[in-house]
Amino acid sequence: MGALLIADRLTKNFGALRVADQLCLSLHTGARHAVIGPNGAGKTGLVGLLSGTLRLDAGSILLDQRDITRLPPDARVRAGLVRSFQVTNLFPNLRVRENMFLAIAAASGQCGSIGRAAGRRADLLVATDAALDRLKLLPLAHRRLGEIAYGQQRLVELALTLALHPRMLLLDEPAAGIPGNETHLLLDAIEALPADLAFLLIDHDMQLVRRFARAITVMARGRVLAEGAPDDILSDPLVRAAYLGAGP
Ligand SMILES: Nc1ncnc2c1ncn2[C@@H]1O[C@H](COP(=O)(O)OP(=O)(O)O)[C@@H](O)[C@H]1O
Ligand SMILES: [Mg+2]
């Protein structure tokens, strides 16, 4: 079985700053892959490069052997590569389901048609409610987003991505802001998703990473510092030093 995603020598500069420096990454179908590293390592930059919101200076990206390097973000979404949404980009006064319609339409490049009849598009309704149901959020579909618990709002973000029929999900700090004693809800939700869905997850919470990941990439200064099985990576002194910001 070949890799689902192959990122080859991704390079991106912001002026003199290298956010990605010959970064290589490979993920298989069903991967549970975590990316960790100190603040400013380029983790969010990597998500931007993979999802197409940041333009590469050099390098290439293959998704299922298809070169998507030059595809715009909405075309990558339609190809199955989906990044998490930020709850801050959603609308607290709109209902959960309405937020889903708008975000799905925007991410998949259907804004033109959605403007006319968001709630009447049968395909969107089906995809939306199936995704909400999968995360046990259907009873909240009619609630205003701002009224439900923060942890549930973050699950709505996850539901949004599911409704886009991903083959690979990029989750950038999905547990940020969720109280520690509720992060298990997110992990439970992820574990209940189809096994062939591939995940790239970024998080600072090592307990969460340890429970989630089957492979870990450590980034520092736009480069891959180390990669391997969680037990090896998390006990590596070099990694620990770099993660604390004292790396080579
Ligand atoms: N749009 C931008 N313009 C200039 N510098 C940026 C931009 N986005 C991020 N950076 C810088 O790139 C580096 C990597 O950022 P980021 O990928 O957000 O790191 P991480 O997510 O690992 O904390 C940081 O030094 C950050 O300040
Ligand atoms: Mg970040």
CSV table of C-alpha atoms and ligand atoms in Angstrom, one decimal:
chain,number,residue,atom,x,y,z
A,1,MET,CA,0.0,0.0,0.0
A,2,GLY,CA,1.4,3.4,-1.0
A,3,ALA,CA,1.3,6.5,1.1
A,4,LEU,CA,-1.8,8.6,1.1
A,5,LEU,CA,0.0,11.9,1.5
A,6,ILE,CA,3.6,12.6,0.5
A,7,ALA,CA,5.0,16.0,1.2
A,8,ASP,CA,8.4,16.4,-0.3
A,9,ARG,CA,10.9,19.0,0.7
A,10,LEU,CA,8.3,21.7,1.5
A,11,THR,CA,10.0,25.1,1.7
A,12,LYS,CA,8.5,28.4,2.7
A,13,ASN,CA,10.1,31.6,3.7
A,14,PHE,CA,8.6,34.7,5.3
A,15,GLY,CA,11.4,37.1,4.5
A,16,ALA,CA,14.4,35.8,6.3
A,17,LEU,CA,12.3,33.4,8.4
A,18,ARG,CA,12.1,29.8,7.2
A,19,VAL,CA,8.7,28.4,8.3
A,20,ALA,CA,9.3,25.2,6.4
A,21,ASP,CA,12.8,24.1,5.4
A,22,GLN,CA,13.0,21.1,3.1
A,23,LEU,CA,10.2,19.5,5.2
A,24,CYS,CA,9.3,15.9,4.3
A,25,LEU,CA,6.3,14.0,5.6
A,26,SER,CA,4.5,10.8,4.6
A,27,LEU,CA,1.2,9.5,5.9
A,28,HIS,CA,-0.7,6.3,5.2
A,29,THR,CA,-4.4,5.7,4.9
A,30,GLY,CA,-5.7,5.5,8.5
A,31,ALA,CA,-2.6,7.3,10.0
A,32,ARG,CA,-2.7,8.6,13.5
A,33,HIS,CA,0.2,11.0,13.2
A,34,ALA,CA,1.0,13.8,15.6
A,35,VAL,CA,3.3,16.8,14.9
A,36,ILE,CA,4.8,18.4,18.0
A,37,GLY,CA,7.4,21.1,18.5
A,38,PRO,CA,8.0,24.4,20.3
A,39,ASN,CA,6.0,27.5,19.5
A,40,GLY,CA,7.1,29.0,16.2
A,41,ALA,CA,8.4,25.7,14.9
A,42,GLY,CA,6.2,26.0,11.8
A,43,LYS,CA,3.5,23.5,12.7
A,44,THR,CA,0.6,25.8,11.8
A,45,GLY,CA,2.6,26.8,8.7
A,46,LEU,CA,2.7,23.2,7.7
A,47,VAL,CA,-1.0,22.9,7.9
A,48,GLY,CA,-1.4,26.0,5.7
A,49,LEU,CA,1.0,24.6,3.2
A,50,LEU,CA,-0.7,21.2,3.1
A,51,SER,CA,-4.2,22.7,2.9
A,52,GLY,CA,-3.2,25.3,0.3
A,53,THR,CA,-3.9,28.5,2.3
A,54,LEU,CA,-0.2,29.2,2.3
A,55,ARG,CA,1.7,29.1,-1.0
A,56,LEU,CA,4.9,27.0,-1.2
A,57,ASP,CA,8.2,28.5,-2.3
A,58,ALA,CA,9.4,25.0,-3.2
A,59,GLY,CA,8.5,21.4,-2.7
A,60,SER,CA,5.6,19.2,-3.8
A,61,ILE,CA,2.6,17.4,-2.3
A,62,LEU,CA,1.0,14.2,-3.5
A,63,LEU,CA,-2.3,13.0,-2.3
A,64,ASP,CA,-3.0,9.4,-3.3
A,65,GLN,CA,-0.3,9.8,-6.1
A,66,ARG,CA,-2.0,12.9,-7.5
A,67,ASP,CA,0.1,16.1,-7.5
A,68,ILE,CA,-2.0,18.6,-5.6
A,69,THR,CA,0.9,21.1,-5.2
A,70,ARG,CA,-0.8,23.8,-7.2
A,71,LEU,CA,-4.4,23.1,-6.3
A,72,PRO,CA,-6.3,25.9,-4.5
A,73,PRO,CA,-7.7,25.0,-1.0
A,74,ASP,CA,-11.2,24.2,-2.1
A,75,ALA,CA,-10.0,21.8,-4.7
A,76,ARG,CA,-7.8,20.1,-2.0
A,77,VAL,CA,-10.9,19.8,0.2
A,78,ARG,CA,-12.8,18.1,-2.7
A,79,ALA,CA,-9.8,15.8,-3.1
A,80,GLY,CA,-10.2,14.7,0.5
A,81,LEU,CA,-7.6,16.8,2.3
A,82,VAL,CA,-9.5,18.8,5.0
A,83,ARG,CA,-8.2,21.0,7.8
A,84,SER,CA,-10.0,21.8,11.0
A,85,PHE,CA,-12.0,25.0,11.3
A,86,GLN,CA,-11.4,27.5,14.0
A,87,VAL,CA,-14.5,28.0,16.1
A,88,THR,CA,-13.6,31.7,16.0
A,89,ASN,CA,-14.4,31.7,12.3
A,90,LEU,CA,-18.0,30.5,13.0
A,91,PHE,CA,-21.0,32.5,14.0
A,92,PRO,CA,-22.1,32.3,17.7
A,93,ASN,CA,-25.6,33.7,16.9
A,94,LEU,CA,-26.3,31.2,14.2
A,95,ARG,CA,-27.6,27.7,14.9
A,96,VAL,CA,-25.2,24.8,14.8
A,97,ARG,CA,-26.7,23.4,11.6
A,98,GLU,CA,-26.6,26.9,9.9
A,99,ASN,CA,-23.0,27.2,10.8
A,100,MET,CA,-22.3,23.8,9.3
A,101,PHE,CA,-24.0,24.8,6.0
A,102,LEU,CA,-22.0,28.0,5.6
A,103,ALA,CA,-18.7,26.5,6.6
A,104,ILE,CA,-19.1,23.5,4.3
A,105,ALA,CA,-20.1,25.6,1.4
A,106,ALA,CA,-17.2,28.0,1.9
A,107,ALA,CA,-14.6,25.3,2.3
A,108,SER,CA,-15.7,23.2,-0.6
A,109,GLY,CA,-16.1,26.2,-3.0
A,110,GLN,CA,-19.9,26.3,-3.3
A,111,CYS,CA,-20.5,29.8,-2.0
A,112,GLY,CA,-22.3,30.8,-5.2
A,113,SER,CA,-25.0,28.3,-4.9
A,114,ILE,CA,-25.3,28.3,-1.2
A,115,GLY,CA,-26.2,31.9,-1.0
A,116,ARG,CA,-29.6,31.2,-2.5
A,117,ALA,CA,-30.8,28.3,-0.5
A,118,ALA,CA,-28.4,27.0,2.1
A,119,GLY,CA,-30.9,24.9,4.0
A,120,ARG,CA,-32.7,23.5,1.0
A,121,ARG,CA,-29.7,21.7,-0.5
A,122,ALA,CA,-30.6,18.1,0.2
A,123,ASP,CA,-27.0,16.9,-0.2
A,124,LEU,CA,-25.7,19.4,2.3
A,125,LEU,CA,-28.5,18.6,4.8
A,126,VAL,CA,-27.7,14.9,4.6
A,127,ALA,CA,-24.0,15.4,4.9
A,128,THR,CA,-24.4,17.8,7.8
A,129,ASP,CA,-26.8,15.7,9.8
A,130,ALA,CA,-24.8,12.6,9.2
A,131,ALA,CA,-21.7,14.3,10.5
A,132,LEU,CA,-23.5,15.7,13.5
A,133,ASP,CA,-25.0,12.3,14.3
A,134,ARG,CA,-21.6,10.6,14.1
A,135,LEU,CA,-20.4,12.9,16.9
A,136,LYS,CA,-23.7,12.6,18.8
A,137,LEU,CA,-24.4,16.3,18.2
A,138,LEU,CA,-27.7,16.0,16.4
A,139,PRO,CA,-29.7,17.0,19.4
A,140,LEU,CA,-27.8,20.3,19.4
A,141,ALA,CA,-28.3,21.0,15.7
A,142,HIS,CA,-31.0,23.7,16.3
A,143,ARG,CA,-29.1,25.4,19.2
A,144,ARG,CA,-27.2,28.6,18.7
A,145,LEU,CA,-23.5,27.8,18.6
A,146,GLY,CA,-22.7,30.4,21.2
A,147,GLU,CA,-25.1,28.7,23.7
A,148,ILE,CA,-23.5,25.3,23.8
A,149,ALA,CA,-20.5,24.3,25.9
A,150,TYR,CA,-17.1,25.2,24.5
A,151,GLY,CA,-16.0,21.6,24.3
A,152,GLN,CA,-19.1,20.9,22.2
A,153,GLN,CA,-18.3,23.8,20.0
A,154,ARG,CA,-15.0,22.3,19.3
A,155,LEU,CA,-16.7,19.0,18.4
A,156,VAL,CA,-18.9,21.0,15.9
A,157,GLU,CA,-15.6,22.0,14.3
A,158,LEU,CA,-14.8,18.3,13.9
A,159,ALA,CA,-18.3,17.6,12.6
A,160,LEU,CA,-17.8,20.3,9.9
A,161,THR,CA,-14.6,18.6,8.7
A,162,LEU,CA,-16.4,15.2,8.6
A,163,ALA,CA,-19.2,16.6,6.5
A,164,LEU,CA,-16.6,17.4,3.8
A,165,HIS,CA,-15.9,13.6,3.3
A,166,PRO,CA,-12.2,13.8,4.2
A,167,ARG,CA,-9.7,11.1,3.6
A,168,MET,CA,-7.2,13.0,5.6
A,169,LEU,CA,-7.9,15.5,8.4
A,170,LEU,CA,-5.5,18.1,9.6
A,171,LEU,CA,-6.3,19.1,13.2
A,172,ASP,CA,-4.3,22.1,14.5
A,173,GLU,CA,-4.6,22.1,18.3
A,174,PRO,CA,-8.2,20.8,18.4
A,175,ALA,CA,-8.1,20.6,22.2
A,176,ALA,CA,-6.9,24.2,22.7
A,177,GLY,CA,-9.2,25.9,25.2
A,178,ILE,CA,-11.0,22.7,26.2
A,179,PRO,CA,-10.7,22.1,29.9
A,180,GLY,CA,-8.3,19.2,30.6
A,181,ASN,CA,-11.0,17.0,32.0
A,182,GLU,CA,-13.0,17.2,28.8
A,183,THR,CA,-10.3,16.5,26.2
A,184,HIS,CA,-11.1,12.8,26.5
A,185,LEU,CA,-14.4,13.7,24.7
A,186,LEU,CA,-12.5,14.8,21.7
A,187,LEU,CA,-10.2,11.7,21.7
A,188,ASP,CA,-13.2,9.4,22.2
A,189,ALA,CA,-14.9,11.1,19.2
A,190,ILE,CA,-11.7,10.7,17.1
A,191,GLU,CA,-11.4,7.1,18.1
A,192,ALA,CA,-14.9,6.4,17.0
A,193,LEU,CA,-14.3,7.7,13.5
A,194,PRO,CA,-13.6,5.3,10.6
A,195,ALA,CA,-10.2,3.5,10.8
A,196,ASP,CA,-9.3,4.4,7.3
A,197,LEU,CA,-9.5,8.2,7.9
A,198,ALA,CA,-6.0,9.6,8.2
A,199,PHE,CA,-5.2,12.2,10.9
A,200,LEU,CA,-2.4,14.7,11.3
A,201,LEU,CA,-2.8,16.2,14.7
A,202,ILE,CA,-0.9,19.0,16.3
A,203,ASP,CA,-1.1,19.5,20.0
A,204,HIS,CA,0.9,20.6,23.0
A,205,ASP,CA,-0.8,18.3,25.4
A,206,MET,CA,1.5,15.3,25.6
A,207,GLN,CA,-1.0,13.1,27.3
A,208,LEU,CA,-3.4,13.7,24.4
A,209,VAL,CA,-0.6,13.1,21.9
A,210,ARG,CA,0.4,9.9,23.6
A,211,ARG,CA,-3.1,8.5,23.6
A,212,PHE,CA,-3.8,9.5,20.0
A,213,ALA,CA,-0.6,9.0,18.1
A,214,ARG,CA,0.9,5.9,16.5
A,215,ALA,CA,3.7,8.0,15.0
A,216,ILE,CA,5.1,11.4,15.9
A,217,THR,CA,7.1,14.0,14.0
A,218,VAL,CA,9.0,16.6,16.0
A,219,MET,CA,9.5,19.9,14.3
A,220,ALA,CA,11.8,22.7,15.2
A,221,ARG,CA,12.6,25.8,13.1
A,222,GLY,CA,10.7,24.5,10.1
A,223,ARG,CA,12.6,21.2,10.0
A,224,VAL,CA,11.9,17.6,11.0
A,225,LEU,CA,14.0,17.1,14.1
A,226,ALA,CA,12.9,13.5,14.8
A,227,GLU,CA,10.2,11.0,13.7
A,228,GLY,CA,9.2,7.7,15.0
A,229,ALA,CA,7.0,5.7,17.5
A,230,PRO,CA,5.6,7.6,20.4
A,231,ASP,CA,7.5,5.7,23.1
A,232,ASP,CA,10.8,6.4,21.4
A,233,ILE,CA,10.1,10.0,20.5
A,234,LEU,CA,8.7,11.1,23.8
A,235,SER,CA,11.6,9.6,25.8
A,236,ASP,CA,14.3,11.0,23.5
A,237,PRO,CA,16.5,13.6,25.4
A,238,LEU,CA,17.2,15.6,22.3
A,239,VAL,CA,13.5,15.8,21.6
A,240,ARG,CA,12.7,16.8,25.1
A,241,ALA,CA,15.4,19.5,25.0
A,242,ALA,CA,14.1,20.9,21.7
A,243,TYR,CA,10.5,20.7,22.9
A,244,LEU,CA,11.4,22.9,25.8
A,245,GLY,CA,13.0,25.3,23.5
A,246,ALA,CA,16.6,24.5,24.2
A,247,GLY,CA,17.3,22.4,21.2
A,248,PRO,CA,20.5,22.4,19.0
B,1,LIG,N1,1.9,35.2,7.7
B,1,LIG,C1,3.1,35.2,8.3
B,1,LIG,N2,4.0,36.2,8.0
B,1,LIG,C2,5.2,36.2,8.7
B,1,LIG,N3,5.6,35.3,9.6
B,1,LIG,C3,4.7,34.3,9.9
B,1,LIG,C4,3.4,34.2,9.3
B,1,LIG,N4,2.8,33.2,9.8
B,1,LIG,C5,3.6,32.6,10.7
B,1,LIG,N5,4.8,33.3,10.8
B,1,LIG,C6,6.0,32.9,11.6
B,1,LIG,O1,6.4,31.7,11.2
B,1,LIG,C7,6.9,30.9,12.3
B,1,LIG,C8,6.2,29.6,12.4
B,1,LIG,O2,4.8,29.9,12.8
B,1,LIG,P1,3.7,28.8,13.0
B,1,LIG,O3,3.7,27.9,11.9
B,1,LIG,O4,2.5,29.5,13.4
B,1,LIG,O5,4.4,28.0,14.3
B,1,LIG,P2,3.7,27.0,15.3
B,1,LIG,O6,2.3,26.7,14.8
B,1,LIG,O7,4.6,25.8,15.3
B,1,LIG,O8,3.7,27.6,16.7
B,1,LIG,C9,6.7,31.8,13.5
B,1,LIG,O9,8.0,32.4,13.7
B,1,LIG,C10,5.7,32.8,13.1
B,1,LIG,O10,5.9,34.0,13.7
B,2,MG,MG,0.5,26.8,15.7
